[in-house]
């Protein structure tokens, strides 16, 4: 069953769903199969992150990230500095006391809608496929940034719930020399 559709105001922070996937739609464990991005793709990601001040995660993704990133020394990479230095919000009913400093727990999607109403920069998801399905069903995603990697993974779960239907408007399709594609979409009627 999908969550109820929420009606966020029009003058709110943008929630961007950023996700890596294979040509056959697999998003699970991209660290196990995802090649290093082309430097031009990295530059695009860094530009988006400069305008981002909150990471939004599901509990499982949070647990994976919390087991790795806090152990990375400052200055070891731009992504380590970004992930460790950016406040995180985790949507979870079971996580009560997050150990990773700078993490807030939101018990439900109403908490996400309230977060969007606050002043600030972009809110960006990393991974969190189950959460993305709920956010899409509730109409909370303003933009999808899908990184399509030129490979077949050969298994895994679908990107979104099979009962989710949503028309999208293509904002940008960009290819990189290594075959990677960036596909940016907005829900029809959403913020371009």
Coordinates of C-alpha atoms in Angstrom, one line a residue:
X1 CA 0.0 0.0 0.0
X2 CA 1.4 3.4 -0.9
X3 CA 1.5 6.3 1.6
X4 CA -1.0 9.1 1.3
X5 CA -0.1 11.8 -1.2
X6 CA 1.2 14.9 0.6
X7 CA 0.8 18.5 -0.8
X8 CA 4.0 20.4 -0.2
X9 CA 3.9 24.2 -0.8
X10 CA 5.4 25.5 -4.0
X11 CA 8.1 27.7 -2.4
X12 CA 10.1 25.0 -0.7
X13 CA 13.5 23.4 -0.8
X14 CA 14.1 21.0 -3.6
X15 CA 14.3 17.3 -2.9
X16 CA 16.6 15.6 -5.4
X17 CA 16.7 11.8 -5.7
X18 CA 20.2 10.9 -6.8
X19 CA 20.7 7.3 -7.7
X20 CA 23.2 5.1 -9.6
X21 CA 21.7 2.2 -11.6
X22 CA 22.7 -0.3 -14.2
X23 CA 21.0 -0.5 -17.6
X24 CA 18.8 -3.3 -16.3
X25 CA 17.7 -1.1 -13.4
X26 CA 19.7 -2.6 -10.5
X27 CA 20.5 -0.1 -7.7
X28 CA 21.5 -2.5 -5.0
X29 CA 25.1 -2.3 -3.7
X30 CA 26.5 -0.1 -6.4
X31 CA 29.8 0.0 -4.6
X32 CA 30.1 -3.6 -5.6
X33 CA 29.8 -3.0 -9.3
X34 CA 29.9 0.8 -10.0
X35 CA 33.0 1.9 -11.8
X36 CA 34.7 5.2 -11.0
X37 CA 32.9 8.1 -12.5
X38 CA 34.4 10.2 -15.3
X39 CA 35.9 13.5 -14.0
X40 CA 33.2 15.5 -15.8
X41 CA 30.5 13.5 -14.0
X42 CA 32.3 14.0 -10.7
X43 CA 32.3 17.8 -11.4
X44 CA 28.5 17.8 -11.9
X45 CA 28.0 15.9 -8.7
X46 CA 30.2 18.3 -6.8
X47 CA 28.3 21.3 -8.2
X48 CA 25.0 19.8 -7.0
X49 CA 26.5 19.1 -3.6
X50 CA 27.7 22.7 -3.2
X51 CA 24.0 23.6 -3.2
X52 CA 23.0 20.8 -0.8
X53 CA 22.8 21.2 2.9
X54 CA 20.9 18.0 3.9
X55 CA 21.2 14.3 3.0
X56 CA 18.1 12.3 3.2
X57 CA 18.5 8.6 3.9
X58 CA 16.5 5.5 4.6
X59 CA 17.6 3.4 7.6
X60 CA 19.4 0.7 5.7
X61 CA 21.4 3.1 3.6
X62 CA 22.2 5.2 6.8
X63 CA 23.5 2.0 8.5
X64 CA 25.8 1.2 5.5
X65 CA 27.1 4.8 5.3
X66 CA 27.5 5.2 9.1
X67 CA 29.7 2.0 9.1
X68 CA 32.1 3.5 6.6
X69 CA 32.2 7.3 6.3
X70 CA 32.8 8.4 9.9
X71 CA 36.1 6.4 9.8
X72 CA 37.4 8.4 6.8
X73 CA 39.9 11.1 7.8
X74 CA 39.1 14.7 7.0
X75 CA 40.6 15.7 3.7
X76 CA 40.9 12.1 2.4
X77 CA 38.4 12.9 -0.4
X78 CA 35.8 15.5 -1.3
X79 CA 33.0 12.9 -1.0
X80 CA 34.2 11.9 2.5
X81 CA 34.3 15.6 3.6
X82 CA 30.9 16.2 2.1
X83 CA 29.1 13.1 3.6
X84 CA 30.7 13.6 7.0
X85 CA 30.2 17.4 7.0
X86 CA 26.6 17.6 5.8
X87 CA 23.6 17.1 8.2
X88 CA 21.7 13.9 7.6
X89 CA 18.1 13.1 8.1
X90 CA 17.1 9.5 8.3
X91 CA 13.5 8.4 7.8
X92 CA 12.9 5.5 10.2
X93 CA 10.5 4.2 12.8
X94 CA 13.0 1.9 14.4
X95 CA 16.2 4.0 14.6
X96 CA 16.0 6.0 17.8
X97 CA 19.5 7.2 18.8
X98 CA 21.8 7.6 15.7
X99 CA 25.4 7.2 16.6
X100 CA 26.7 9.3 13.6
X101 CA 27.0 12.9 14.8
X102 CA 24.9 15.3 12.7
X103 CA 22.1 12.9 12.1
X104 CA 18.4 13.6 12.8
X105 CA 15.7 10.9 12.7
X106 CA 12.4 11.7 11.0
X107 CA 9.7 9.2 11.9
X108 CA 7.6 9.5 8.7
X109 CA 7.1 11.4 5.5
X110 CA 5.3 14.2 7.2
X111 CA 8.8 14.9 8.7
X112 CA 10.2 15.1 5.2
X113 CA 7.5 17.5 4.1
X114 CA 8.2 19.7 7.1
X115 CA 12.0 19.6 6.3
X116 CA 11.2 20.8 2.8
X117 CA 9.4 23.8 4.3
X118 CA 12.4 25.0 6.2
X119 CA 14.9 27.4 4.8
X120 CA 18.0 25.9 3.2
X121 CA 19.6 24.3 0.2
X122 CA 18.8 21.1 -1.7
X123 CA 17.9 18.0 0.1
X124 CA 19.5 15.0 -1.7
X125 CA 18.9 11.3 -1.3
X126 CA 21.7 8.8 -1.6
X127 CA 20.5 5.3 -2.4
X128 CA 17.6 4.5 -0.2
X129 CA 15.4 2.8 -2.8
X130 CA 12.6 1.9 -0.4
X131 CA 12.4 5.5 0.8
X132 CA 12.5 6.8 -2.8
X133 CA 9.4 4.8 -3.6
X134 CA 7.5 6.2 -0.7
X135 CA 8.7 9.8 -1.5
X136 CA 7.7 9.4 -5.1
X137 CA 4.3 8.1 -4.1
X138 CA 3.8 11.0 -1.7
X139 CA 4.8 13.6 -4.4
X140 CA 7.8 14.8 -2.5
X141 CA 10.5 14.4 -5.1
X142 CA 11.2 17.5 -7.2
X143 CA 13.9 16.0 -9.4
X144 CA 15.4 12.6 -10.2
X145 CA 19.1 12.5 -11.1
X146 CA 19.6 9.0 -12.4
X147 CA 23.1 7.9 -13.3
X148 CA 22.8 5.1 -15.8
X149 CA 26.0 3.0 -15.9
X150 CA 26.8 1.0 -19.1
X151 CA 26.5 -2.4 -17.7
X152 CA 24.1 -5.2 -17.0
X153 CA 24.0 -6.4 -13.4
X154 CA 21.7 -9.4 -13.9
X155 CA 19.6 -9.3 -10.8
X156 CA 18.1 -7.2 -8.1
X157 CA 14.8 -5.5 -7.3
X158 CA 13.0 -2.9 -9.4
X159 CA 13.9 0.7 -8.8
X160 CA 10.4 1.7 -7.8
X161 CA 7.3 -0.1 -6.5
X162 CA 5.5 -1.8 -9.4
X163 CA 2.2 0.0 -8.6
X164 CA 3.8 3.5 -8.8
X165 CA 2.8 5.4 -11.9
X166 CA 4.2 8.8 -12.6
X167 CA 4.8 10.8 -15.8
X168 CA 8.2 12.6 -15.9
X169 CA 9.5 15.5 -17.9
X170 CA 13.1 15.2 -19.2
X171 CA 15.2 18.1 -17.9
X172 CA 18.5 16.9 -19.3
X173 CA 20.3 13.9 -20.8
X174 CA 24.0 14.1 -20.7
X175 CA 26.5 11.5 -21.8
X176 CA 30.1 11.1 -20.7
X177 CA 33.1 9.6 -22.5
X178 CA 33.0 6.4 -20.4
X179 CA 29.4 5.6 -21.5
X180 CA 27.8 6.9 -18.3
X181 CA 24.5 8.8 -18.8
X182 CA 23.0 11.4 -16.5
X183 CA 19.2 11.5 -16.9
X184 CA 17.5 14.4 -15.0
X185 CA 13.7 14.3 -14.7
X186 CA 11.0 16.2 -12.9
X187 CA 7.6 14.8 -12.1
X188 CA 5.1 16.4 -14.5
X189 CA 3.7 19.4 -12.7
X190 CA 6.7 19.4 -10.4
X191 CA 9.5 22.0 -10.1
X192 CA 11.8 22.0 -13.1

